[in-house]
Amino acid sequence: MLKRTLHAFGTALKGLSITLKHFFAARKARKELDIKQENYFEKQEGVTTIQYPKQEIPIPEVARYQLDVEIDDCIVCDLCAKACPVDCISIEAIKATEAIGKTSDGSVKRLYAAKFDIDMAKCMYCGLCTVVCPTECITMTDNYDRSFSNLSDLIYQFSEMTDEEIEEKRAELARFQAEKEAAKRKS
């Protein structure tokens, strides 16, 4: 009984000493350092709580956060959706009857992006979609603060086509294919 009491008293003192250590260390605030410095992880003394959103933790340039798509540079190749291990990218393409323009790197666009949605609630931030993109239109930004009460708010829609434009392009493609089939039957 005495042994248990002494052990309990010893563990209580150990816990209290850790608490007091943190209590007195709270007087000294940790200085904000640039994450690129070599000794960034060596300076771990002081309080690490920051006054967010007034203060922000510096993040590395190669960090993986919010996905962004520059839809004007997208050739709708669907490689990002195929590379995604959690299927958070959904793309619906409509074939154009002719070239519809060029991207900033000179790639010819032949497909319309009727739907280009990314569900960031499913995303595991692996970055595979950014690696396989031939036009580099899908990138990871440094935006990491996304707080929503509804999960459907985390579905980002990058397609700029309206429902009317989508139906118009589908009808145009159907007419083109019908004319092509009719010309093929004639010859």
PDB file of C-alpha atoms in Angstrom, residues 86-159:
ATOM      1  CA  VAL A  86      -9.221   8.589 -54.689  1.00  0.00           C
ATOM      2  CA  ASP A  87     -11.262   9.719 -57.727  1.00  0.00           C
ATOM      3  CA  CYS A  88     -11.780  13.254 -56.466  1.00  0.00           C
ATOM      4  CA  ILE A  89     -11.511  14.722 -59.988  1.00  0.00           C
ATOM      5  CA  SER A  90     -14.460  14.326 -62.338  1.00  0.00           C
ATOM      6  CA  ILE A  91     -14.219  15.497 -65.927  1.00  0.00           C
ATOM      7  CA  GLU A  92     -16.746  15.442 -68.731  1.00  0.00           C
ATOM      8  CA  ALA A  93     -15.462  16.348 -72.177  1.00  0.00           C
ATOM      9  CA  ILE A  94     -17.295  17.243 -75.364  1.00  0.00           C
ATOM     10  CA  LYS A  95     -15.412  16.734 -78.593  1.00  0.00           C
ATOM     11  CA  ALA A  96     -15.134  19.828 -80.763  1.00  0.00           C
ATOM     12  CA  THR A  97     -15.745  19.717 -84.498  1.00  0.00           C
ATOM     13  CA  GLU A  98     -12.512  21.634 -85.090  1.00  0.00           C
ATOM     14  CA  ALA A  99      -9.603  23.045 -83.079  1.00  0.00           C
ATOM     15  CA  ILE A 100     -10.950  25.545 -80.562  1.00  0.00           C
ATOM     16  CA  GLY A 101      -7.752  27.340 -79.709  1.00  0.00           C
ATOM     17  CA  LYS A 102      -4.364  26.935 -78.086  1.00  0.00           C
ATOM     18  CA  THR A 103      -3.124  26.854 -74.538  1.00  0.00           C
ATOM     19  CA  SER A 104      -0.398  29.107 -73.186  1.00  0.00           C
ATOM     20  CA  ASP A 105       2.241  26.458 -74.009  1.00  0.00           C
ATOM     21  CA  GLY A 106       1.007  26.066 -77.607  1.00  0.00           C
ATOM     22  CA  SER A 107      -0.969  22.816 -77.229  1.00  0.00           C
ATOM     23  CA  VAL A 108      -4.021  22.629 -79.469  1.00  0.00           C
ATOM     24  CA  LYS A 109      -7.388  22.357 -77.723  1.00  0.00           C
ATOM     25  CA  ARG A 110      -9.864  19.930 -79.321  1.00  0.00           C
ATOM     26  CA  LEU A 111     -12.195  19.204 -76.388  1.00  0.00           C
ATOM     27  CA  TYR A 112     -14.595  21.361 -74.408  1.00  0.00           C
ATOM     28  CA  ALA A 113     -14.634  20.943 -70.620  1.00  0.00           C
ATOM     29  CA  ALA A 114     -18.340  20.515 -69.908  1.00  0.00           C
ATOM     30  CA  LYS A 115     -17.526  19.490 -66.347  1.00  0.00           C
ATOM     31  CA  PHE A 116     -14.295  19.805 -64.379  1.00  0.00           C
ATOM     32  CA  ASP A 117     -14.948  19.325 -60.677  1.00  0.00           C
ATOM     33  CA  ILE A 118     -12.516  18.615 -57.846  1.00  0.00           C
ATOM     34  CA  ASP A 119     -13.853  17.346 -54.531  1.00  0.00           C
ATOM     35  CA  MET A 120     -11.306  18.608 -52.004  1.00  0.00           C
ATOM     36  CA  ALA A 121     -13.048  16.650 -49.231  1.00  0.00           C
ATOM     37  CA  LYS A 122     -11.853  13.459 -50.948  1.00  0.00           C
ATOM     38  CA  CYS A 123      -8.443  14.775 -52.041  1.00  0.00           C
ATOM     39  CA  MET A 124      -5.460  13.246 -50.246  1.00  0.00           C
ATOM     40  CA  TYR A 125      -3.057  15.956 -51.488  1.00  0.00           C
ATOM     41  CA  CYS A 126      -0.659  13.496 -53.130  1.00  0.00           C
ATOM     42  CA  GLY A 127       0.060  15.789 -56.090  1.00  0.00           C
ATOM     43  CA  LEU A 128      -0.150  13.038 -58.728  1.00  0.00           C
ATOM     44  CA  CYS A 129      -2.630  15.069 -60.768  1.00  0.00           C
ATOM     45  CA  THR A 130      -0.202  17.972 -61.010  1.00  0.00           C
ATOM     46  CA  VAL A 131       2.643  15.717 -62.136  1.00  0.00           C
ATOM     47  CA  VAL A 132       0.825  14.073 -65.061  1.00  0.00           C
ATOM     48  CA  CYS A 133      -0.743  17.245 -66.476  1.00  0.00           C
ATOM     49  CA  PRO A 134       0.907  17.899 -69.871  1.00  0.00           C
ATOM     50  CA  THR A 135      -0.015  21.595 -69.923  1.00  0.00           C
ATOM     51  CA  GLU A 136       0.621  22.175 -66.186  1.00  0.00           C
ATOM     52  CA  CYS A 137      -2.810  23.771 -65.810  1.00  0.00           C
ATOM     53  CA  ILE A 138      -3.548  21.964 -62.541  1.00  0.00           C
ATOM     54  CA  THR A 139      -1.413  23.184 -59.658  1.00  0.00           C
ATOM     55  CA  MET A 140      -1.327  23.166 -55.888  1.00  0.00           C
ATOM     56  CA  THR A 141      -1.632  26.596 -54.310  1.00  0.00           C
ATOM     57  CA  ASP A 142      -0.523  27.738 -50.866  1.00  0.00           C
ATOM     58  CA  ASN A 143      -4.127  28.186 -49.677  1.00  0.00           C
ATOM     59  CA  TYR A 144      -4.730  25.833 -46.761  1.00  0.00           C
ATOM     60  CA  ASP A 145      -7.531  27.502 -44.831  1.00  0.00           C
ATOM     61  CA  ARG A 146     -10.784  25.945 -45.973  1.00  0.00           C
ATOM     62  CA  SER A 147     -13.403  25.719 -43.252  1.00  0.00           C
ATOM     63  CA  PHE A 148     -16.905  24.804 -44.318  1.00  0.00           C
ATOM     64  CA  SER A 149     -19.887  23.390 -42.467  1.00  0.00           C
ATOM     65  CA  ASN A 150     -21.211  21.650 -45.576  1.00  0.00           C
ATOM     66  CA  LEU A 151     -19.073  19.097 -47.426  1.00  0.00           C
ATOM     67  CA  SER A 152     -20.593  20.011 -50.777  1.00  0.00           C
ATOM     68  CA  ASP A 153     -18.908  23.422 -50.452  1.00  0.00           C
ATOM     69  CA  LEU A 154     -15.568  21.628 -50.908  1.00  0.00           C
ATOM     70  CA  ILE A 155     -16.463  20.642 -54.484  1.00  0.00           C
ATOM     71  CA  TYR A 156     -14.790  23.180 -56.733  1.00  0.00           C
ATOM     72  CA  GLN A 157     -16.188  23.602 -60.243  1.00  0.00           C
ATOM     73  CA  PHE A 158     -13.694  24.906 -62.763  1.00  0.00           C
ATOM     74  CA  SER A 159     -15.704  24.536 -65.975  1.00  0.00           C
TER      75      SER A 159
END
